[in-house]
JSON list of C-alpha atoms and ligand atoms in Angstrom, two decimals:
[
{"chain": "O", "resi": 1, "resn": "MET", "atom": "CA", "xyz": [-21.62, -6.49, 8.78]},
{"chain": "O", "resi": 2, "resn": "GLN", "atom": "CA", "xyz": [-20.63, -6.30, 12.18]},
{"chain": "O", "resi": 3, "resn": "ARG", "atom": "CA", "xyz": [-18.00, -3.49, 13.24]},
{"chain": "O", "resi": 4, "resn": "TYR", "atom": "CA", "xyz": [-15.06, -4.16, 15.60]},
{"chain": "O", "resi": 5, "resn": "THR", "atom": "CA", "xyz": [-15.18, -2.96, 19.09]},
{"chain": "O", "resi": 6, "resn": "ILE", "atom": "CA", "xyz": [-14.18, 0.54, 19.89]},
{"chain": "O", "resi": 7, "resn": "PRO", "atom": "CA", "xyz": [-11.19, -0.50, 21.67]},
{"chain": "O", "resi": 8, "resn": "ALA", "atom": "CA", "xyz": [-9.95, -2.32, 18.98]},
{"chain": "O", "resi": 9, "resn": "ILE", "atom": "CA", "xyz": [-10.30, 0.21, 16.66]},
{"chain": "O", "resi": 10, "resn": "VAL", "atom": "CA", "xyz": [-8.72, 3.07, 18.40]},
{"chain": "O", "resi": 11, "resn": "LEU", "atom": "CA", "xyz": [-5.79, 0.12, 19.27]},
{"chain": "O", "resi": 12, "resn": "HIS", "atom": "CA", "xyz": [-5.67, -0.51, 15.42]},
{"chain": "O", "resi": 13, "resn": "TRP", "atom": "CA", "xyz": [-5.18, 3.48, 14.12]},
{"chain": "O", "resi": 14, "resn": "LEU", "atom": "CA", "xyz": [-3.41, 4.51, 16.99]},
{"chain": "O", "resi": 15, "resn": "ILE", "atom": "CA", "xyz": [-0.78, 1.56, 16.73]},
{"chain": "O", "resi": 16, "resn": "ALA", "atom": "CA", "xyz": [-0.51, 2.30, 12.90]},
{"chain": "O", "resi": 17, "resn": "LEU", "atom": "CA", "xyz": [0.06, 5.59, 13.55]},
{"chain": "O", "resi": 18, "resn": "LEU", "atom": "CA", "xyz": [3.07, 5.30, 15.70]},
{"chain": "O", "resi": 19, "resn": "ILE", "atom": "CA", "xyz": [4.52, 2.76, 13.89]},
{"chain": "O", "resi": 20, "resn": "VAL", "atom": "CA", "xyz": [4.44, 4.94, 10.75]},
{"chain": "O", "resi": 21, "resn": "ALA", "atom": "CA", "xyz": [5.87, 7.36, 12.54]},
{"chain": "O", "resi": 22, "resn": "ALA", "atom": "CA", "xyz": [8.63, 5.23, 14.51]},
{"chain": "O", "resi": 23, "resn": "PHE", "atom": "CA", "xyz": [9.53, 3.65, 11.10]},
{"chain": "O", "resi": 24, "resn": "VAL", "atom": "CA", "xyz": [9.91, 7.20, 9.02]},
{"chain": "O", "resi": 25, "resn": "LEU", "atom": "CA", "xyz": [11.77, 8.80, 12.41]},
{"chain": "O", "resi": 26, "resn": "GLY", "atom": "CA", "xyz": [14.45, 5.44, 12.31]},
{"chain": "O", "resi": 27, "resn": "LEU", "atom": "CA", "xyz": [14.93, 5.86, 8.74]},
{"chain": "O", "resi": 28, "resn": "VAL", "atom": "CA", "xyz": [15.59, 9.69, 9.19]},
{"chain": "O", "resi": 29, "resn": "MET", "atom": "CA", "xyz": [17.50, 9.63, 12.18]},
{"chain": "O", "resi": 30, "resn": "THR", "atom": "CA", "xyz": [20.01, 6.52, 10.36]},
{"chain": "O", "resi": 31, "resn": "ASP", "atom": "CA", "xyz": [20.72, 9.03, 8.15]},
{"chain": "O", "resi": 32, "resn": "ILE", "atom": "CA", "xyz": [22.28, 11.59, 10.10]},
{"chain": "O", "resi": 33, "resn": "PRO", "atom": "CA", "xyz": [25.86, 11.10, 9.88]},
{"chain": "O", "resi": 34, "resn": "GLY", "atom": "CA", "xyz": [27.97, 11.52, 12.86]},
{"chain": "O", "resi": 35, "resn": "LEU", "atom": "CA", "xyz": [26.53, 12.10, 16.53]},
{"chain": "O", "resi": 36, "resn": "THR", "atom": "CA", "xyz": [24.77, 15.59, 16.36]},
{"chain": "O", "resi": 37, "resn": "PRO", "atom": "CA", "xyz": [22.51, 16.84, 19.45]},
{"chain": "O", "resi": 38, "resn": "ALA", "atom": "CA", "xyz": [19.40, 16.44, 17.06]},
{"chain": "O", "resi": 39, "resn": "LYS", "atom": "CA", "xyz": [20.51, 12.77, 15.94]},
{"chain": "O", "resi": 40, "resn": "LEU", "atom": "CA", "xyz": [20.34, 12.08, 19.82]},
{"chain": "O", "resi": 41, "resn": "ARG", "atom": "CA", "xyz": [16.72, 13.69, 20.11]},
{"chain": "O", "resi": 42, "resn": "TYR", "atom": "CA", "xyz": [15.77, 11.77, 17.20]},
{"chain": "O", "resi": 43, "resn": "VAL", "atom": "CA", "xyz": [16.78, 8.23, 18.26]},
{"chain": "O", "resi": 44, "resn": "SER", "atom": "CA", "xyz": [15.01, 9.13, 22.12]},
{"chain": "O", "resi": 45, "resn": "TRP", "atom": "CA", "xyz": [11.93, 10.32, 20.32]},
{"chain": "O", "resi": 46, "resn": "HIS", "atom": "CA", "xyz": [12.14, 6.96, 18.09]},
{"chain": "O", "resi": 47, "resn": "LYS", "atom": "CA", "xyz": [12.75, 4.55, 21.26]},
{"chain": "O", "resi": 48, "resn": "TRP", "atom": "CA", "xyz": [9.71, 6.16, 23.36]},
{"chain": "O", "resi": 49, "resn": "LEU", "atom": "CA", "xyz": [7.47, 5.85, 20.12]},
{"chain": "O", "resi": 50, "resn": "GLY", "atom": "CA", "xyz": [8.36, 1.98, 19.81]},
{"chain": "O", "resi": 51, "resn": "VAL", "atom": "CA", "xyz": [8.39, 1.21, 23.45]},
{"chain": "O", "resi": 52, "resn": "THR", "atom": "CA", "xyz": [4.62, 3.12, 23.24]},
{"chain": "O", "resi": 53, "resn": "VAL", "atom": "CA", "xyz": [3.72, 0.77, 20.28]},
{"chain": "O", "resi": 54, "resn": "LEU", "atom": "CA", "xyz": [5.24, -2.38, 22.47]},
{"chain": "O", "resi": 55, "resn": "GLY", "atom": "CA", "xyz": [2.79, -1.37, 25.41]},
{"chain": "O", "resi": 56, "resn": "LEU", "atom": "CA", "xyz": [-0.06, -0.76, 22.94]},
{"chain": "O", "resi": 57, "resn": "ALA", "atom": "CA", "xyz": [0.69, -4.19, 21.41]},
{"chain": "O", "resi": 58, "resn": "VAL", "atom": "CA", "xyz": [0.44, -5.78, 24.97]},
{"chain": "O", "resi": 59, "resn": "LEU", "atom": "CA", "xyz": [-3.18, -4.28, 25.32]},
{"chain": "O", "resi": 60, "resn": "ARG", "atom": "CA", "xyz": [-3.88, -5.12, 21.82]},
{"chain": "O", "resi": 61, "resn": "LEU", "atom": "CA", "xyz": [-3.24, -9.03, 22.25]},
{"chain": "O", "resi": 62, "resn": "LEU", "atom": "CA", "xyz": [-5.14, -8.89, 25.53]},
{"chain": "O", "resi": 63, "resn": "TRP", "atom": "CA", "xyz": [-8.09, -7.54, 24.36]},
{"chain": "O", "resi": 64, "resn": "ARG", "atom": "CA", "xyz": [-8.01, -9.65, 21.04]},
{"chain": "O", "resi": 65, "resn": "LEU", "atom": "CA", "xyz": [-7.52, -13.31, 23.38]},
{"chain": "O", "resi": 66, "resn": "GLY", "atom": "CA", "xyz": [-11.13, -11.89, 25.25]},
{"chain": "O", "resi": 67, "resn": "HIS", "atom": "CA", "xyz": [-12.61, -10.95, 21.61]},
{"chain": "O", "resi": 68, "resn": "ARG", "atom": "CA", "xyz": [-13.38, -12.57, 18.54]},
{"chain": "O", "resi": 69, "resn": "PRO", "atom": "CA", "xyz": [-13.12, -9.95, 15.29]},
{"chain": "O", "resi": 70, "resn": "PRO", "atom": "CA", "xyz": [-16.29, -10.19, 13.44]},
{"chain": "O", "resi": 71, "resn": "ALA", "atom": "CA", "xyz": [-16.30, -12.64, 11.16]},
{"chain": "O", "resi": 72, "resn": "LEU", "atom": "CA", "xyz": [-15.05, -12.22, 7.02]},
{"chain": "O", "resi": 73, "resn": "PRO", "atom": "CA", "xyz": [-18.51, -11.81, 4.79]},
{"chain": "O", "resi": 74, "resn": "ALA", "atom": "CA", "xyz": [-19.68, -15.75, 4.10]},
{"chain": "O", "resi": 75, "resn": "SER", "atom": "CA", "xyz": [-18.61, -15.14, 0.33]},
{"chain": "O", "resi": 76, "resn": "THR", "atom": "CA", "xyz": [-14.93, -14.76, 0.94]},
{"chain": "O", "resi": 77, "resn": "PRO", "atom": "CA", "xyz": [-12.82, -17.59, -0.86]},
{"chain": "O", "resi": 78, "resn": "ALA", "atom": "CA", "xyz": [-11.33, -19.95, 1.79]},
{"chain": "O", "resi": 79, "resn": "TRP", "atom": "CA", "xyz": [-7.67, -18.86, 0.47]},
{"chain": "O", "resi": 80, "resn": "GLN", "atom": "CA", "xyz": [-8.36, -15.21, 0.97]},
{"chain": "O", "resi": 81, "resn": "GLN", "atom": "CA", "xyz": [-9.59, -16.16, 4.37]},
{"chain": "O", "resi": 82, "resn": "GLY", "atom": "CA", "xyz": [-6.42, -18.24, 5.20]},
{"chain": "O", "resi": 83, "resn": "ALA", "atom": "CA", "xyz": [-4.29, -15.15, 3.77]},
{"chain": "O", "resi": 84, "resn": "ALA", "atom": "CA", "xyz": [-5.76, -12.61, 5.63]},
{"chain": "O", "resi": 85, "resn": "HIS", "atom": "CA", "xyz": [-5.74, -14.58, 9.05]},
{"chain": "O", "resi": 86, "resn": "GLY", "atom": "CA", "xyz": [-1.89, -15.27, 8.20]},
{"chain": "O", "resi": 87, "resn": "LEU", "atom": "CA", "xyz": [-1.14, -11.80, 7.54]},
{"chain": "O", "resi": 88, "resn": "HIS", "atom": "CA", "xyz": [-3.00, -10.68, 10.77]},
{"chain": "O", "resi": 89, "resn": "ALA", "atom": "CA", "xyz": [-1.20, -13.23, 12.74]},
{"chain": "O", "resi": 90, "resn": "LEU", "atom": "CA", "xyz": [2.36, -12.09, 11.22]},
{"chain": "O", "resi": 91, "resn": "LEU", "atom": "CA", "xyz": [1.49, -8.79, 11.85]},
{"chain": "O", "resi": 92, "resn": "TYR", "atom": "CA", "xyz": [0.64, -9.28, 15.63]},
{"chain": "O", "resi": 93, "resn": "VAL", "atom": "CA", "xyz": [4.20, -11.01, 15.98]},
{"chain": "O", "resi": 94, "resn": "LEU", "atom": "CA", "xyz": [5.99, -8.18, 14.06]},
{"chain": "O", "resi": 95, "resn": "ILE", "atom": "CA", "xyz": [4.38, -5.48, 16.27]},
{"chain": "O", "resi": 96, "resn": "PHE", "atom": "CA", "xyz": [6.03, -7.56, 19.52]},
{"chain": "O", "resi": 97, "resn": "ALA", "atom": "CA", "xyz": [9.36, -8.43, 17.39]},
{"chain": "O", "resi": 98, "resn": "VAL", "atom": "CA", "xyz": [10.38, -5.33, 15.89]},
{"chain": "O", "resi": 99, "resn": "PRO", "atom": "CA", "xyz": [10.38, -2.86, 19.24]},
{"chain": "O", "resi": 100, "resn": "LEU", "atom": "CA", "xyz": [12.02, -6.00, 21.11]},
{"chain": "O", "resi": 101, "resn": "SER", "atom": "CA", "xyz": [14.56, -6.24, 18.73]},
{"chain": "O", "resi": 102, "resn": "GLY", "atom": "CA", "xyz": [15.08, -2.13, 18.99]},
{"chain": "O", "resi": 103, "resn": "TYR", "atom": "CA", "xyz": [15.38, -2.44, 22.61]},
{"chain": "O", "resi": 104, "resn": "ALA", "atom": "CA", "xyz": [18.13, -5.69, 22.72]},
{"chain": "O", "resi": 105, "resn": "PHE", "atom": "CA", "xyz": [19.95, -3.71, 20.20]},
{"chain": "O", "resi": 106, "resn": "SER", "atom": "CA", "xyz": [20.19, -0.57, 22.44]},
{"chain": "O", "resi": 107, "resn": "LEU", "atom": "CA", "xyz": [21.29, -2.87, 25.12]},
{"chain": "O", "resi": 108, "resn": "ALA", "atom": "CA", "xyz": [23.60, -4.73, 23.45]},
{"chain": "O", "resi": 109, "resn": "ALA", "atom": "CA", "xyz": [25.06, -1.36, 22.30]},
{"chain": "O", "resi": 110, "resn": "GLY", "atom": "CA", "xyz": [25.36, -0.45, 25.97]},
{"chain": "O", "resi": 111, "resn": "VAL", "atom": "CA", "xyz": [22.41, 2.28, 25.94]},
{"chain": "O", "resi": 112, "resn": "LYS", "atom": "CA", "xyz": [20.05, 2.65, 28.58]},
{"chain": "O", "resi": 113, "resn": "VAL", "atom": "CA", "xyz": [16.17, 2.66, 27.44]},
{"chain": "O", "resi": 114, "resn": "VAL", "atom": "CA", "xyz": [14.88, 5.89, 29.13]},
{"chain": "O", "resi": 115, "resn": "TYR", "atom": "CA", "xyz": [11.01, 5.93, 28.37]},
{"chain": "O", "resi": 116, "resn": "LEU", "atom": "CA", "xyz": [10.12, 9.83, 28.12]},
{"chain": "O", "resi": 117, "resn": "GLY", "atom": "CA", "xyz": [13.36, 10.45, 29.73]},
{"chain": "O", "resi": 118, "resn": "VAL", "atom": "CA", "xyz": [11.91, 9.40, 32.87]},
{"chain": "O", "resi": 119, "resn": "PHE", "atom": "CA", "xyz": [11.41, 5.67, 33.38]},
{"chain": "O", "resi": 120, "resn": "GLU", "atom": "CA", "xyz": [14.28, 3.44, 33.24]},
{"chain": "O", "resi": 121, "resn": "LEU", "atom": "CA", "xyz": [13.31, -0.06, 31.19]},
{"chain": "O", "resi": 122, "resn": "PRO", "atom": "CA", "xyz": [15.23, -3.03, 32.56]},
{"chain": "O", "resi": 123, "resn": "VAL", "atom": "CA", "xyz": [18.96, -3.82, 31.69]},
{"chain": "O", "resi": 124, "resn": "LEU", "atom": "CA", "xyz": [18.53, -7.07, 30.81]},
{"chain": "O", "resi": 125, "resn": "PHE", "atom": "CA", "xyz": [22.20, -7.94, 29.56]},
{"chain": "O", "resi": 126, "resn": "GLY", "atom": "CA", "xyz": [25.20, -5.51, 29.21]},
{"chain": "O", "resi": 127, "resn": "PRO", "atom": "CA", "xyz": [26.87, -4.24, 26.30]},
{"chain": "O", "resi": 128, "resn": "ASP", "atom": "CA", "xyz": [27.82, -6.95, 23.86]},
{"chain": "O", "resi": 129, "resn": "PRO", "atom": "CA", "xyz": [30.45, -5.88, 21.05]},
{"chain": "O", "resi": 130, "resn": "ALA", "atom": "CA", "xyz": [29.57, -9.51, 19.43]},
{"chain": "O", "resi": 131, "resn": "LEU", "atom": "CA", "xyz": [25.57, -9.22, 19.37]},
{"chain": "O", "resi": 132, "resn": "LYS", "atom": "CA", "xyz": [25.19, -5.58, 18.48]},
{"chain": "O", "resi": 133, "resn": "PRO", "atom": "CA", "xyz": [26.00, -5.72, 14.98]},
{"chain": "O", "resi": 134, "resn": "VAL", "atom": "CA", "xyz": [23.99, -8.82, 14.50]},
{"chain": "O", "resi": 135, "resn": "LEU", "atom": "CA", "xyz": [20.76, -7.17, 16.62]},
{"chain": "O", "resi": 136, "resn": "ARG", "atom": "CA", "xyz": [21.21, -4.29, 14.19]},
{"chain": "O", "resi": 137, "resn": "ALA", "atom": "CA", "xyz": [20.57, -6.24, 11.23]},
{"chain": "O", "resi": 138, "resn": "VAL", "atom": "CA", "xyz": [17.94, -8.49, 13.11]},
{"chain": "O", "resi": 139, "resn": "HIS", "atom": "CA", "xyz": [16.02, -5.14, 13.74]},
{"chain": "O", "resi": 140, "resn": "TYR", "atom": "CA", "xyz": [16.59, -3.60, 10.21]},
{"chain": "O", "resi": 141, "resn": "TRP", "atom": "CA", "xyz": [15.52, -6.78, 8.60]},
{"chain": "O", "resi": 142, "resn": "LEU", "atom": "CA", "xyz": [12.43, -7.06, 10.93]},
{"chain": "O", "resi": 143, "resn": "ASP", "atom": "CA", "xyz": [11.60, -3.14, 10.19]},
{"chain": "O", "resi": 144, "resn": "MET", "atom": "CA", "xyz": [11.36, -3.89, 6.48]},
{"chain": "O", "resi": 145, "resn": "SER", "atom": "CA", "xyz": [9.36, -6.92, 6.99]},
{"chain": "O", "resi": 146, "resn": "LEU", "atom": "CA", "xyz": [6.97, -5.01, 9.06]},
{"chain": "O", "resi": 147, "resn": "ALA", "atom": "CA", "xyz": [6.84, -2.13, 6.29]},
{"chain": "O", "resi": 148, "resn": "ALA", "atom": "CA", "xyz": [6.34, -5.16, 3.49]},
{"chain": "O", "resi": 149, "resn": "ALA", "atom": "CA", "xyz": [3.40, -6.54, 5.61]},
{"chain": "O", "resi": 150, "resn": "VAL", "atom": "CA", "xyz": [1.99, -3.17, 6.25]},
{"chain": "O", "resi": 151, "resn": "ALA", "atom": "CA", "xyz": [1.97, -2.68, 2.43]},
{"chain": "O", "resi": 152, "resn": "LEU", "atom": "CA", "xyz": [0.55, -5.40, 1.93]},
{"chain": "O", "resi": 153, "resn": "HIS", "atom": "CA", "xyz": [-2.38, -5.27, 4.36]},
{"chain": "O", "resi": 154, "resn": "LEU", "atom": "CA", "xyz": [-3.23, -1.73, 2.98]},
{"chain": "O", "resi": 155, "resn": "ALA", "atom": "CA", "xyz": [-3.11, -3.05, -0.36]},
{"chain": "O", "resi": 156, "resn": "ALA", "atom": "CA", "xyz": [-5.71, -5.55, 0.54]},
{"chain": "O", "resi": 157, "resn": "ALA", "atom": "CA", "xyz": [-7.91, -3.33, 2.44]},
{"chain": "O", "resi": 158, "resn": "LEU", "atom": "CA", "xyz": [-7.83, -0.82, -0.62]},
{"chain": "O", "resi": 159, "resn": "LYS", "atom": "CA", "xyz": [-8.73, -3.72, -2.88]},
{"chain": "O", "resi": 160, "resn": "HIS", "atom": "CA", "xyz": [-11.97, -4.59, -1.11]},
{"chain": "O", "resi": 161, "resn": "GLN", "atom": "CA", "xyz": [-12.80, -0.73, -0.48]},
{"chain": "O", "resi": 162, "resn": "PHE", "atom": "CA", "xyz": [-12.63, 0.31, -4.28]},
{"chain": "O", "resi": 163, "resn": "VAL", "atom": "CA", "xyz": [-12.65, -2.92, -6.27]},
{"chain": "O", "resi": 164, "resn": "ASP", "atom": "CA", "xyz": [-14.58, -5.33, -4.20]},
{"chain": "O", "resi": 165, "resn": "ARG", "atom": "CA", "xyz": [-16.80, -2.50, -2.92]},
{"chain": "O", "resi": 166, "resn": "ASP", "atom": "CA", "xyz": [-17.69, -4.79, -0.18]},
{"chain": "O", "resi": 167, "resn": "GLY", "atom": "CA", "xyz": [-17.61, -2.17, 2.82]},
{"chain": "O", "resi": 168, "resn": "LEU", "atom": "CA", "xyz": [-14.98, -4.22, 4.73]},
{"chain": "O", "resi": 169, "resn": "LEU", "atom": "CA", "xyz": [-13.19, -1.11, 5.73]},
{"chain": "O", "resi": 170, "resn": "ALA", "atom": "CA", "xyz": [-16.13, 0.42, 7.62]},
{"chain": "O", "resi": 171, "resn": "ARG", "atom": "CA", "xyz": [-15.91, -2.18, 9.94]},
{"chain": "O", "resi": 172, "resn": "MET", "atom": "CA", "xyz": [-12.49, -0.63, 11.17]},
{"chain": "O", "resi": 173, "resn": "LEU", "atom": "CA", "xyz": [-13.95, 3.00, 11.03]},
{"chain": "O", "resi": 174, "resn": "PRO", "atom": "CA", "xyz": [-15.69, 4.35, 14.20]},
{"chain": "O", "resi": 175, "resn": "PHE", "atom": "CA", "xyz": [-18.15, 6.30, 12.27]},
{"chain": "O", "resi": 176, "resn": "ALA", "atom": "CA", "xyz": [-18.68, 5.20, 8.65]},
{"chain": "O", "resi": 177, "resn": "PRO", "atom": "CA", "xyz": [-21.95, 3.45, 7.87]},
{"chain": "O", "resi": 178, "resn": "THR", "atom": "CA", "xyz": [-21.65, -0.39, 7.37]},
{"chain": "O", "resi": 179, "resn": "LYS", "atom": "CA", "xyz": [-23.81, -2.09, 4.82]},
{"chain": "O", "resi": 180, "resn": "GLU", "atom": "CA", "xyz": [-26.05, -3.06, 7.35]},
{"chain": "O", "resi": 181, "resn": "ASN", "atom": "CA", "xyz": [-26.39, 0.08, 9.23]},
{"chain": "O", "resi": 182, "resn": "PRO", "atom": "CA", "xyz": [-26.15, 2.88, 6.68]},
{"chain": "I", "resi": 1, "resn": "LIG", "atom": "C1", "xyz": [7.53, 0.14, 16.30]},
{"chain": "I", "resi": 1, "resn": "LIG", "atom": "C2", "xyz": [8.43, 0.01, 16.51]},
{"chain": "I", "resi": 1, "resn": "LIG", "atom": "C3", "xyz": [9.38, 0.56, 15.82]},
{"chain": "I", "resi": 1, "resn": "LIG", "atom": "C4", "xyz": [10.09, 0.33, 14.49]},
{"chain": "I", "resi": 1, "resn": "LIG", "atom": "C5", "xyz": [8.78, 0.39, 13.22]},
{"chain": "I", "resi": 1, "resn": "LIG", "atom": "C6", "xyz": [11.26, 0.94, 14.22]},
{"chain": "I", "resi": 1, "resn": "LIG", "atom": "C7", "xyz": [11.70, 1.04, 12.85]},
{"chain": "I", "resi": 1, "resn": "LIG", "atom": "C8", "xyz": [13.24, 1.55, 12.65]},
{"chain": "I", "resi": 1, "resn": "LIG", "atom": "C9", "xyz": [13.60, 1.72, 11.73]},
{"chain": "I", "resi": 1, "resn": "LIG", "atom": "C10", "xyz": [13.21, 1.99, 10.31]},
{"chain": "I", "resi": 1, "resn": "LIG", "atom": "C11", "xyz": [15.27, 1.95, 11.77]},
{"chain": "I", "resi": 1, "resn": "LIG", "atom": "C12", "xyz": [16.13, 2.66, 10.58]},
{"chain": "I", "resi": 1, "resn": "LIG", "atom": "C13", "xyz": [17.12, 1.09, 9.99]},
{"chain": "I", "resi": 1, "resn": "LIG", "atom": "C14", "xyz": [18.09, 1.16, 9.09]},
{"chain": "I", "resi": 1, "resn": "LIG", "atom": "O1", "xyz": [17.84, 2.14, 8.01]},
{"chain": "I", "resi": 1, "resn": "LIG", "atom": "O2", "xyz": [19.14, 1.13, 9.87]},
{"chain": "I", "resi": 1, "resn": "LIG", "atom": "C15", "xyz": [15.31, 1.78, 13.05]},
{"chain": "I", "resi": 1, "resn": "LIG", "atom": "C16", "xyz": [16.60, 1.65, 13.75]},
{"chain": "I", "resi": 1, "resn": "LIG", "atom": "C17", "xyz": [17.08, 2.09, 15.21]},
{"chain": "I", "resi": 1, "resn": "LIG", "atom": "N1", "xyz": [15.70, 1.60, 15.87]},
{"chain": "I", "resi": 1, "resn": "LIG", "atom": "FE1", "xyz": [14.02, 1.24, 15.87]},
{"chain": "I", "resi": 1, "resn": "LIG", "atom": "N2", "xyz": [11.88, 0.81, 15.55]},
{"chain": "I", "resi": 1, "resn": "LIG", "atom": "C18", "xyz": [11.29, 0.45, 16.12]},
{"chain": "I", "resi": 1, "resn": "LIG", "atom": "C19", "xyz": [11.19, 0.59, 17.60]},
{"chain": "I", "resi": 1, "resn": "LIG", "atom": "C20", "xyz": [12.34, 0.65, 18.32]},
{"chain": "I", "resi": 1, "resn": "LIG", "atom": "C21", "xyz": [12.68, 0.53, 19.86]},
{"chain": "I", "resi": 1, "resn": "LIG", "atom": "C22", "xyz": [11.52, -0.03, 20.84]},
{"chain": "I", "resi": 1, "resn": "LIG", "atom": "C23", "xyz": [13.92, 1.06, 20.01]},
{"chain": "I", "resi": 1, "resn": "LIG", "atom": "C24", "xyz": [14.54, 0.89, 21.13]},
{"chain": "I", "resi": 1, "resn": "LIG", "atom": "C25", "xyz": [14.03, 0.99, 22.57]},
{"chain": "I", "resi": 1, "resn": "LIG", "atom": "C26", "xyz": [14.76, 1.02, 18.91]},
{"chain": "I", "resi": 1, "resn": "LIG", "atom": "C27", "xyz": [16.04, 1.45, 18.51]},
{"chain": "I", "resi": 1, "resn": "LIG", "atom": "C28", "xyz": [16.74, 1.90, 17.19]},
{"chain": "I", "resi": 1, "resn": "LIG", "atom": "C29", "xyz": [17.99, 2.05, 17.24]},
{"chain": "I", "resi": 1, "resn": "LIG", "atom": "C30", "xyz": [19.01, 2.33, 18.12]},
{"chain": "I", "resi": 1, "resn": "LIG", "atom": "C31", "xyz": [18.19, 2.56, 15.69]},
{"chain": "I", "resi": 1, "resn": "LIG", "atom": "C32", "xyz": [19.28, 2.95, 15.10]},
{"chain": "I", "resi": 1, "resn": "LIG", "atom": "C33", "xyz": [20.22, 1.53, 14.41]},
{"chain": "I", "resi": 1, "resn": "LIG", "atom": "C34", "xyz": [21.09, 1.57, 14.12]},
{"chain": "I", "resi": 1, "resn": "LIG", "atom": "O3", "xyz": [22.13, 2.47, 14.78]},
{"chain": "I", "resi": 1, "resn": "LIG", "atom": "O4", "xyz": [21.48, 1.33, 13.09]},
{"chain": "I", "resi": 1, "resn": "LIG", "atom": "N3", "xyz": [13.68, 0.87, 17.66]},
{"chain": "I", "resi": 1, "resn": "LIG", "atom": "N4", "xyz": [14.19, 1.35, 13.86]}
]
């Protein structure tokens, strides 16, 4: 079974790690009442993590457009191939939509996004009190959709690993042996 390329593997796991960190931090920081210095620090870190995800998502999409992923085993039923491709497409959409909605929410709230405290990102529109609650809700529901899609993706990977035992997970790991290269 063919493995993913090293850039694809690195981008996959880096994005996964940063998404989990941004998601957990997002829940923690919104739970802090008032505007404490700690909360403001966490919100900044959250934005930096999210903007990094967006940058890596661009790299990943560019890489993907030039490189076909290895095919699924021929024995995979057609509905599972369709489900896998559909879920992967949804994950691609969400790794863009989630950070972009957070960015838009910040702009509507009138807060500039200064990446790593150094690079000021473009202010594409000014504060908008009417749009602000809408974009907050959009960011929230996209976050929850991403969490659900990631959970499904993880469940499928674990089923392949421990129920089907078809070695599919090894294709996304840099060093684990695949069935053809034990
Ligand atoms: C992978 C990227 C991201 C993930 C997974 C993510 C996830 C989350 C989560 C789970 C929350 C808590 C929602 C709630 O409980 O109300 C949140 C809130 C928030 N996020 Fe993100 N986010 C991401 C990217 C961004 C980016 C790029 C920005 C801005 C540049 C951003 C700005 C915000 C802000 C300002 C809030 C607070 C919303 C409020 O005040 O209710 N997020 N995010």
